[in-house]
Short mmCIF file of C-alpha atoms and ligand atoms in Angstrom, two decimals:
data_model
loop_
_atom_site.label_atom_id
_atom_site.label_comp_id
_atom_site.label_asym_id
_atom_site.label_seq_id
_atom_site.Cartn_x
_atom_site.Cartn_y
_atom_site.Cartn_z
CA MET A 1100 -0.67 0.62 -2.36
CA MET A 1101 1.73 -2.19 -3.04
CA ILE A 1102 1.37 -5.49 -1.21
CA LYS A 1103 4.08 -8.18 -1.28
CA LYS A 1104 3.89 -11.77 -0.15
CA LEU A 1105 7.04 -13.31 1.34
CA HIS A 1106 6.79 -16.92 2.47
CA ASP A 1107 3.47 -17.01 4.33
CA LEU A 1108 3.23 -13.33 5.27
CA TYR A 1109 1.94 -10.16 3.62
CA PHE A 1110 3.73 -6.83 3.64
CA LYS A 1111 2.55 -3.40 2.56
CA GLU A 1112 4.68 -0.49 1.46
CA LEU A 1113 5.76 1.79 4.30
CA VAL A 1114 8.61 3.91 2.90
CA SER A 1115 8.89 4.48 -0.85
CA LYS A 1116 12.19 4.29 -2.65
CA GLU A 1117 12.02 8.04 -3.30
CA GLU A 1118 11.65 8.74 0.40
CA ILE A 1119 14.49 6.36 1.26
CA SER A 1120 16.70 8.10 -1.25
CA LYS A 1121 15.98 11.51 0.31
CA ILE A 1122 16.64 10.22 3.83
CA VAL A 1123 19.94 8.60 2.84
CA LYS A 1124 21.15 11.75 1.10
CA THR A 1125 20.25 13.89 4.11
CA LEU A 1126 22.10 11.54 6.47
CA ALA A 1127 25.23 11.54 4.31
CA TYR A 1128 25.15 15.32 4.13
CA GLN A 1129 24.72 15.75 7.90
CA VAL A 1130 27.50 13.31 8.76
CA LYS A 1131 29.88 15.11 6.42
CA GLN A 1132 28.90 18.53 7.78
CA ASP A 1133 29.67 17.52 11.37
CA LEU A 1134 33.16 16.14 10.68
CA PRO A 1135 36.35 18.23 10.66
CA LYS A 1136 37.10 19.28 7.10
CA ASP A 1137 39.97 16.88 6.41
CA GLU A 1138 38.70 13.94 8.41
CA LYS A 1139 38.69 10.64 6.50
CA PRO A 1140 36.19 8.54 8.40
CA LEU A 1141 36.02 4.78 8.35
CA PHE A 1142 32.45 3.71 7.82
CA VAL A 1143 31.60 0.31 9.20
CA GLY A 1144 28.50 -1.42 7.87
CA ILE A 1145 26.86 -4.06 10.04
CA LEU A 1146 25.97 -6.98 7.79
CA ASN A 1147 23.78 -8.34 6.41
CA GLY A 1148 20.94 -5.85 6.41
CA CYS A 1149 22.96 -2.69 5.84
CA PHE A 1150 24.47 -3.50 2.46
CA MET A 1151 22.03 -1.46 0.38
CA PHE A 1152 21.94 1.44 2.78
CA ALA A 1153 25.75 1.44 3.01
CA ALA A 1154 26.08 1.44 -0.79
CA ASP A 1155 23.69 4.35 -1.27
CA PHE A 1156 25.05 6.24 1.73
CA LEU A 1157 28.58 6.00 0.37
CA ARG A 1158 27.53 7.20 -3.07
CA ALA A 1159 25.90 10.20 -1.39
CA TYR A 1160 28.88 10.93 0.89
CA ASN A 1161 30.84 13.74 -0.63
CA GLY A 1162 34.39 13.37 0.69
CA ASP A 1163 37.26 10.95 1.23
CA CYS A 1164 36.32 7.95 3.29
CA GLU A 1165 36.80 4.23 3.70
CA ILE A 1166 34.32 1.44 4.22
CA SER A 1167 34.54 -1.90 5.89
CA PHE A 1168 31.88 -4.43 6.78
CA VAL A 1169 31.51 -6.50 9.90
CA LYS A 1170 29.27 -9.23 11.08
CA LEU A 1171 28.46 -10.05 14.67
CA ALA A 1172 28.85 -13.75 15.37
CA SER A 1173 27.99 -15.71 18.49
CA TYR A 1174 30.32 -18.41 19.68
CA GLU A 1175 29.67 -20.90 22.41
CA GLY A 1176 32.34 -20.20 25.02
CA THR A 1177 34.35 -23.01 26.59
CA ASN A 1178 32.09 -22.64 29.54
CA SER A 1179 28.88 -23.76 27.82
CA SER A 1180 26.68 -21.25 29.66
CA GLU A 1181 28.39 -18.19 28.25
CA SER A 1182 27.96 -17.02 24.69
CA VAL A 1183 30.76 -14.85 23.36
CA LYS A 1184 30.12 -12.27 20.68
CA LYS A 1185 32.80 -11.52 18.18
CA LEU A 1186 33.05 -9.13 15.27
CA ILE A 1187 34.20 -10.76 12.08
CA GLY A 1188 35.66 -8.56 9.40
CA ILE A 1189 37.77 -5.93 11.14
CA ASN A 1190 41.38 -6.97 10.80
CA GLU A 1191 43.02 -3.63 10.12
CA ASP A 1192 44.42 -1.33 12.76
CA ILE A 1193 41.69 1.20 13.50
CA SER A 1194 43.32 3.01 16.39
CA ASP A 1195 42.99 6.80 16.19
CA ARG A 1196 40.40 6.55 13.44
CA THR A 1197 36.98 8.14 13.37
CA VAL A 1198 34.70 5.15 13.06
CA ILE A 1199 31.10 5.62 11.97
CA ILE A 1200 28.80 2.66 12.27
CA LEU A 1201 26.14 2.25 9.58
CA GLU A 1202 23.09 0.33 10.74
CA ASP A 1203 19.96 -0.39 8.72
CA ILE A 1204 17.69 -0.55 11.75
CA ILE A 1205 17.96 -0.30 15.52
CA ASP A 1206 15.16 -1.70 17.62
CA THR A 1207 16.01 -2.90 21.14
CA GLY A 1208 19.63 -1.85 20.68
CA THR A 1209 21.08 -5.11 22.02
CA THR A 1210 23.19 -5.88 18.96
CA LEU A 1211 24.33 -2.31 18.65
CA GLN A 1212 25.41 -2.21 22.30
CA GLU A 1213 27.52 -5.33 21.80
CA ILE A 1214 29.19 -3.88 18.73
CA TYR A 1215 29.80 -0.64 20.55
CA GLU A 1216 31.47 -2.43 23.47
CA ILE A 1217 33.83 -4.23 21.10
CA PHE A 1218 34.83 -1.04 19.26
CA ARG A 1219 35.38 0.76 22.55
CA THR A 1220 38.33 -1.51 23.28
CA LYS A 1221 40.10 -0.56 20.06
CA ASN A 1222 41.51 2.84 20.97
CA ILE A 1223 39.69 4.71 18.27
CA LYS A 1224 39.44 8.50 18.15
CA GLU A 1225 35.70 8.77 17.93
CA LEU A 1226 32.76 6.44 17.44
CA LYS A 1227 29.50 7.60 15.91
CA ILE A 1228 26.37 5.72 14.98
CA VAL A 1229 24.11 6.26 11.98
CA SER A 1230 20.90 4.28 11.69
CA LEU A 1231 18.55 4.44 8.74
CA PHE A 1232 15.56 3.35 10.83
CA PHE A 1233 14.92 3.50 14.54
CA LYS A 1234 12.12 2.13 16.70
CA PRO A 1235 11.87 4.57 19.62
CA ASP A 1236 9.16 2.53 21.40
CA VAL A 1237 11.34 -0.52 21.92
CA TYR A 1238 14.84 0.92 22.28
CA ARG A 1239 16.15 -0.08 25.70
CA LYS A 1240 19.70 1.21 25.81
CA GLU A 1241 21.28 4.44 27.01
CA LEU A 1242 23.66 4.59 24.07
CA HIS A 1243 23.19 7.75 22.04
CA ILE A 1244 22.50 7.32 18.34
CA ASN A 1245 24.01 10.27 16.52
CA TYR A 1246 21.98 10.15 13.32
CA ILE A 1247 18.57 8.65 12.70
CA GLY A 1248 17.02 8.54 9.24
CA LYS A 1249 13.45 7.84 10.24
CA ASN A 1250 11.59 6.74 13.33
CA ILE A 1251 9.13 3.93 12.74
CA GLU A 1252 6.62 2.07 14.89
CA ASP A 1253 7.41 -1.36 16.25
CA LYS A 1254 6.31 -3.52 13.34
CA PHE A 1255 8.40 -5.95 11.37
CA ILE A 1256 9.82 -4.45 8.18
CA VAL A 1257 11.52 -5.87 5.09
CA GLY A 1258 13.06 -4.55 1.89
CA TYR A 1259 16.04 -2.39 0.98
CA GLY A 1260 18.44 -4.94 2.42
CA LEU A 1261 16.23 -6.20 5.25
CA ASP A 1262 14.82 -9.69 5.05
CA TYR A 1263 12.13 -11.95 6.36
CA ASP A 1264 13.64 -15.41 6.62
CA GLY A 1265 16.01 -14.71 3.74
CA LEU A 1266 13.55 -13.06 1.37
CA GLY A 1267 12.79 -9.43 0.59
CA ARG A 1268 16.27 -7.91 0.63
CA ASN A 1269 16.04 -6.98 -3.04
CA LEU A 1270 12.86 -4.89 -2.70
CA ASN A 1271 13.38 -1.21 -3.52
CA SER A 1272 11.05 0.13 -0.84
CA ILE A 1273 10.50 -0.71 2.79
CA TYR A 1274 7.48 -2.90 3.47
CA GLN A 1275 5.75 -3.46 6.79
CA LEU A 1276 4.14 -6.64 8.02
CA THR A 1277 0.42 -6.62 7.54
CA THR A 1278 -2.36 -9.10 8.06
CA GLN A 1279 -3.63 -11.32 5.29
CA PRO A 1280 -6.65 -9.99 3.37
CA LYS A 1281 -9.82 -11.58 4.68
CA MET A 1282 -12.50 -10.09 2.47
CA LYS A 1283 -13.80 -10.85 -0.98
CA ASN A 1284 -14.18 -7.46 -2.66
CA ILE A 1285 -15.57 -7.32 -6.14
CA VAL A 1286 -16.18 -4.44 -8.50
CA LEU A 1287 -19.24 -5.26 -10.55
CA PHE A 1288 -18.70 -3.31 -13.72
CA GLY A 1289 -20.53 -2.45 -16.87
CA PRO A 1290 -22.25 0.38 -18.74
CA PRO A 1291 -25.55 1.88 -17.54
CA GLY A 1292 -28.34 -0.64 -17.88
CA ALA A 1293 -26.04 -3.68 -18.01
CA GLY A 1294 -27.86 -5.26 -15.05
CA LYS A 1295 -25.34 -4.62 -12.31
CA GLY A 1296 -27.97 -3.79 -9.69
CA THR A 1297 -30.10 -6.83 -10.48
CA GLN A 1298 -27.15 -9.20 -10.39
CA ALA A 1299 -25.60 -7.64 -7.29
CA THR A 1300 -28.84 -8.20 -5.36
CA LEU A 1301 -28.72 -11.91 -6.22
CA LEU A 1302 -25.00 -12.37 -5.71
CA LYS A 1303 -24.79 -10.61 -2.35
CA GLU A 1304 -27.15 -13.25 -0.89
CA LYS A 1305 -25.28 -16.10 -2.47
CA TYR A 1306 -21.84 -14.96 -1.28
CA ASP A 1307 -22.86 -13.18 1.93
CA LEU A 1308 -21.41 -9.87 0.78
CA VAL A 1309 -22.50 -6.28 1.35
CA HIS A 1310 -23.77 -4.58 -1.80
CA ILE A 1311 -22.92 -0.90 -2.18
CA SER A 1312 -24.51 0.85 -5.11
CA THR A 1313 -23.36 4.46 -5.20
CA GLY A 1314 -26.31 5.29 -7.46
CA ASP A 1315 -28.72 3.87 -4.84
CA VAL A 1316 -27.01 5.77 -2.03
CA PHE A 1317 -27.31 9.00 -4.02
CA ARG A 1318 -30.99 8.33 -4.78
CA PHE A 1319 -31.66 7.57 -1.10
CA ASN A 1320 -30.07 10.89 -0.16
CA ILE A 1321 -32.02 12.76 -2.82
CA LYS A 1322 -35.27 11.25 -1.60
CA ASN A 1323 -34.49 12.25 1.96
CA GLU A 1324 -33.31 15.69 0.86
CA THR A 1325 -30.02 15.43 2.72
CA GLU A 1326 -27.19 17.87 2.07
CA LEU A 1327 -25.46 15.23 -0.04
CA GLY A 1328 -28.68 14.56 -1.94
CA VAL A 1329 -29.18 18.23 -2.77
CA LEU A 1330 -25.61 18.45 -3.97
CA ALA A 1331 -25.73 15.31 -6.12
CA LYS A 1332 -29.16 15.89 -7.65
CA LYS A 1333 -28.19 18.32 -10.37
CA TYR A 1334 -25.46 16.00 -11.66
CA ILE A 1335 -27.59 12.88 -11.58
CA ASP A 1336 -30.57 14.56 -13.25
CA ALA A 1337 -28.34 15.60 -16.12
CA GLY A 1338 -26.73 12.17 -16.38
CA ASP A 1339 -23.35 13.64 -15.37
CA LEU A 1340 -20.98 12.05 -12.89
CA VAL A 1341 -21.04 13.43 -9.37
CA PRO A 1342 -17.60 14.95 -8.50
CA ASP A 1343 -15.02 12.40 -7.35
CA GLU A 1344 -14.35 13.88 -3.94
CA VAL A 1345 -18.03 13.72 -2.95
CA THR A 1346 -18.44 10.19 -4.27
CA ILE A 1347 -15.24 8.85 -2.74
CA ASN A 1348 -16.03 10.20 0.72
CA MET A 1349 -19.53 8.79 0.52
CA LEU A 1350 -18.23 5.38 -0.48
CA LYS A 1351 -15.73 5.28 2.38
CA GLU A 1352 -18.52 6.07 4.81
CA GLU A 1353 -20.66 3.26 3.42
CA VAL A 1354 -17.80 0.77 3.74
CA ASN A 1355 -17.04 1.90 7.28
CA LYS A 1356 -20.67 1.35 8.26
CA ASN A 1357 -20.05 -2.39 7.75
CA PRO A 1358 -17.00 -3.33 9.84
CA GLU A 1359 -18.10 -6.98 10.09
CA ALA A 1360 -18.58 -7.45 6.34
CA LYS A 1361 -17.03 -10.50 4.71
CA GLY A 1362 -16.58 -8.40 1.60
CA PHE A 1363 -18.31 -5.97 -0.72
CA ILE A 1364 -19.85 -5.86 -4.14
CA PHE A 1365 -19.13 -2.39 -5.47
CA ASP A 1366 -21.78 -1.46 -8.01
CA GLY A 1367 -21.35 1.81 -9.88
CA PHE A 1368 -18.04 2.50 -8.17
CA PRO A 1369 -15.30 3.18 -9.19
CA ARG A 1370 -16.33 5.15 -12.26
CA THR A 1371 -13.14 7.16 -12.79
CA GLU A 1372 -9.47 6.37 -12.51
CA SER A 1373 -9.05 8.57 -9.46
CA GLN A 1374 -11.94 6.71 -7.76
CA ALA A 1375 -10.20 3.42 -8.57
CA LYS A 1376 -6.94 4.62 -7.06
CA ALA A 1377 -8.70 6.00 -3.99
CA LEU A 1378 -10.45 2.65 -3.53
CA ASP A 1379 -7.15 0.77 -3.75
CA SER A 1380 -5.43 2.85 -1.12
CA PHE A 1381 -8.49 2.92 1.12
CA LEU A 1382 -8.64 -0.89 1.09
CA ALA A 1383 -4.88 -1.23 1.48
CA GLU A 1384 -5.08 0.77 4.70
CA LYS A 1385 -7.37 -1.99 5.94
CA SER A 1386 -5.00 -4.67 4.61
CA GLU A 1387 -7.64 -5.53 2.01
CA ARG A 1388 -7.77 -5.36 -1.78
CA ILE A 1389 -10.05 -5.73 -4.80
CA ASN A 1390 -10.14 -9.40 -5.76
CA GLY A 1391 -11.38 -8.62 -9.22
CA MET A 1392 -13.39 -6.45 -11.54
CA VAL A 1393 -16.22 -8.53 -13.00
CA ALA A 1394 -17.71 -6.79 -16.02
CA LEU A 1395 -21.06 -7.34 -17.70
CA GLU A 1396 -20.48 -6.91 -21.40
CA VAL A 1397 -23.58 -5.78 -23.30
CA PRO A 1398 -23.80 -3.97 -26.68
CA GLU A 1399 -24.88 -0.33 -26.39
CA ASP A 1400 -27.99 -0.48 -28.61
CA LEU A 1401 -29.46 -3.20 -26.40
CA LEU A 1402 -28.79 -1.03 -23.35
CA VAL A 1403 -30.72 2.06 -24.41
CA ALA A 1404 -33.79 -0.08 -25.03
CA ARG A 1405 -33.34 -1.76 -21.63
CA ILE A 1406 -33.03 1.57 -19.80
CA LEU A 1407 -36.09 3.07 -21.52
CA GLU A 1408 -38.03 -0.05 -20.54
CA ARG A 1409 -36.77 0.25 -16.94
CA GLY A 1410 -37.69 3.96 -16.98
CA LYS A 1411 -41.38 3.05 -17.25
CA THR A 1412 -41.28 1.77 -13.65
CA SER A 1413 -38.00 2.82 -12.01
CA GLY A 1414 -39.07 6.38 -11.26
CA ARG A 1415 -35.53 7.47 -12.13
CA SER A 1416 -35.30 10.90 -13.71
CA ASP A 1417 -32.27 9.77 -15.72
CA ASP A 1418 -33.97 6.69 -17.18
CA THR A 1419 -36.71 8.30 -19.26
CA ASP A 1420 -35.07 10.96 -21.39
CA GLU A 1421 -33.06 9.58 -24.30
CA GLU A 1422 -30.71 12.57 -24.32
CA LYS A 1423 -29.79 12.04 -20.66
CA ILE A 1424 -29.27 8.36 -21.31
CA ARG A 1425 -26.92 9.23 -24.19
CA ASN A 1426 -25.03 11.54 -21.86
CA ARG A 1427 -24.63 8.73 -19.33
CA PHE A 1428 -23.10 6.60 -22.06
CA ASN A 1429 -20.86 9.47 -23.02
CA GLU A 1430 -19.67 9.77 -19.40
CA TYR A 1431 -19.18 6.00 -19.32
CA ASN A 1432 -17.20 5.87 -22.54
CA THR A 1433 -14.98 8.86 -21.77
CA LYS A 1434 -14.33 8.40 -18.04
CA THR A 1435 -15.31 4.93 -16.90
CA ALA A 1436 -14.58 2.44 -19.70
CA ILE A 1437 -10.80 2.95 -19.26
CA LEU A 1438 -11.04 1.26 -15.87
CA LYS A 1439 -11.04 -1.99 -17.79
CA ASP A 1440 -7.38 -1.29 -18.63
CA PHE A 1441 -6.66 -0.28 -15.04
CA TYR A 1442 -7.78 -3.66 -13.70
CA GLU A 1443 -6.58 -5.63 -16.69
CA ALA A 1444 -3.06 -4.33 -16.07
CA LYS A 1445 -3.22 -5.96 -12.64
CA GLY A 1446 -4.54 -9.21 -14.14
CA ASN A 1447 -7.79 -8.49 -12.33
CA TYR A 1448 -10.36 -8.03 -15.10
CA TYR A 1449 -13.01 -10.66 -15.83
CA GLY A 1450 -15.42 -10.02 -18.67
CA VAL A 1451 -18.76 -11.84 -18.65
CA ASP A 1452 -21.36 -11.93 -21.42
CA GLY A 1453 -24.25 -9.86 -20.09
CA VAL A 1454 -26.81 -10.82 -22.74
CA GLY A 1455 -29.33 -13.51 -21.82
CA ALA A 1456 -31.75 -14.48 -19.08
CA ILE A 1457 -31.09 -13.15 -15.57
CA GLU A 1458 -30.38 -16.60 -14.04
CA GLU A 1459 -28.09 -17.50 -16.91
CA ILE A 1460 -26.03 -14.38 -16.30
CA THR A 1461 -25.98 -15.01 -12.54
CA ASP A 1462 -24.53 -18.45 -13.29
CA ARG A 1463 -21.83 -16.95 -15.50
CA LEU A 1464 -20.95 -14.38 -12.84
CA SER A 1465 -20.93 -17.02 -10.09
CA LYS A 1466 -18.36 -19.05 -11.99
CA VAL A 1467 -16.03 -16.05 -11.84
CA PHE A 1468 -16.92 -15.14 -8.22
CA ASP A 1469 -16.03 -18.70 -7.17
CA THR A 1470 -12.49 -18.30 -8.43
CA LEU A 1471 -11.83 -14.94 -6.73
P1 AMP B 2549 -26.28 4.33 -11.32
O1 AMP B 2549 -27.44 4.01 -10.47
O2 AMP B 2549 -25.06 3.55 -10.94
O3 AMP B 2549 -26.57 4.25 -12.79
O4 AMP B 2549 -25.87 5.86 -11.00
C1 AMP B 2549 -26.78 6.91 -11.29
C2 AMP B 2549 -26.06 8.25 -11.25
O5 AMP B 2549 -25.46 8.47 -9.96
C3 AMP B 2549 -24.90 8.39 -12.24
O6 AMP B 2549 -25.32 8.74 -13.54
C4 AMP B 2549 -24.10 9.49 -11.57
O7 AMP B 2549 -24.70 10.75 -11.76
C5 AMP B 2549 -24.24 9.16 -10.10
N1 AMP B 2549 -23.15 8.23 -9.68
C6 AMP B 2549 -23.27 6.95 -9.22
N2 AMP B 2549 -22.08 6.40 -8.93
C7 AMP B 2549 -21.17 7.36 -9.21
C8 AMP B 2549 -19.77 7.40 -9.16
N3 AMP B 2549 -19.04 6.35 -8.75
N4 AMP B 2549 -19.15 8.56 -9.51
C9 AMP B 2549 -19.84 9.62 -9.92
N5 AMP B 2549 -21.17 9.64 -10.02
C10 AMP B 2549 -21.84 8.52 -9.68
#
């Protein structure tokens, strides 16, 4: 999910540009349908926020029409206690016209009510209101809104013409205010035997993070003969990847078990592109993100020897048989290695030399962790 920073605040995508486009087209179609065949309505956009909506709405409106824009301005009255509202922009004679107001968003309805009162004095034939977004929970007026694009909850939104302190109007989608990420979430990456588990155990202490090794969780479940363990066993024994759906659900559960965590070290996850995408959207729902993928880079021939050595004591069925080890590398090279590109494209990939003494490698990793 996309996160944007405007001034000091973070926003996450709420309505995609495709969805907006559908909504706008539907509104334009409905408005046209409900008008007498030869009616030439005067659309009135309420500036500033509506300019994008008005432009797209008009392009989607299939019939003769006019458009004008107004702005609501407050003036101090001569009597300093009263504030007078005035519409700037409407100079033409609009009597006997069908006027259709285009609003980007209606929340309490105060502004809309004021605009409505002003138009009511102008002897028009009919006045209708179209609003792209509407916040039903905070609307306080009786005034009927004829067309609503989408109801949204009462959270601050930006994009598609709407701004936060001047910024964000040029965004193509609608973004909703979110809280700033608080966690440090790191994907510790590397081929089988690269030392991810060893390093994660050291780094989680140092940085006060929760370490989730999907391999360890699977092995724990196998040992305890849980349903998940029984399911995963045949894949793991063969050195195959466990199916994404199973792994993703398990990972979410592990994360949710630690609501107080300051962050996570993900070890052995994600291993496929769909896992990586699922992780991104899962974290985005929590207003969090992956700070970086830190990869241990070790040549493959060194790794097989390391795994066979580990197999003497690890008790892992997939560590002793060279054919299974080869299959794990095959899975890694065909499904997992591409994740480097996935994170690199976001400027989030950090490669670290994984050859050397354990402490040396911890130092190298720490240098990267410190910057994330
Ligand atoms: P590991 O301990 O990370 O080497 O994982 C051991 C085995 O668990 C792998 O060979 C897979 O069979 C399974 N596994 C662990 N993590 C995942 C994952 N993210 N996706 C699919 N299978 C996994």
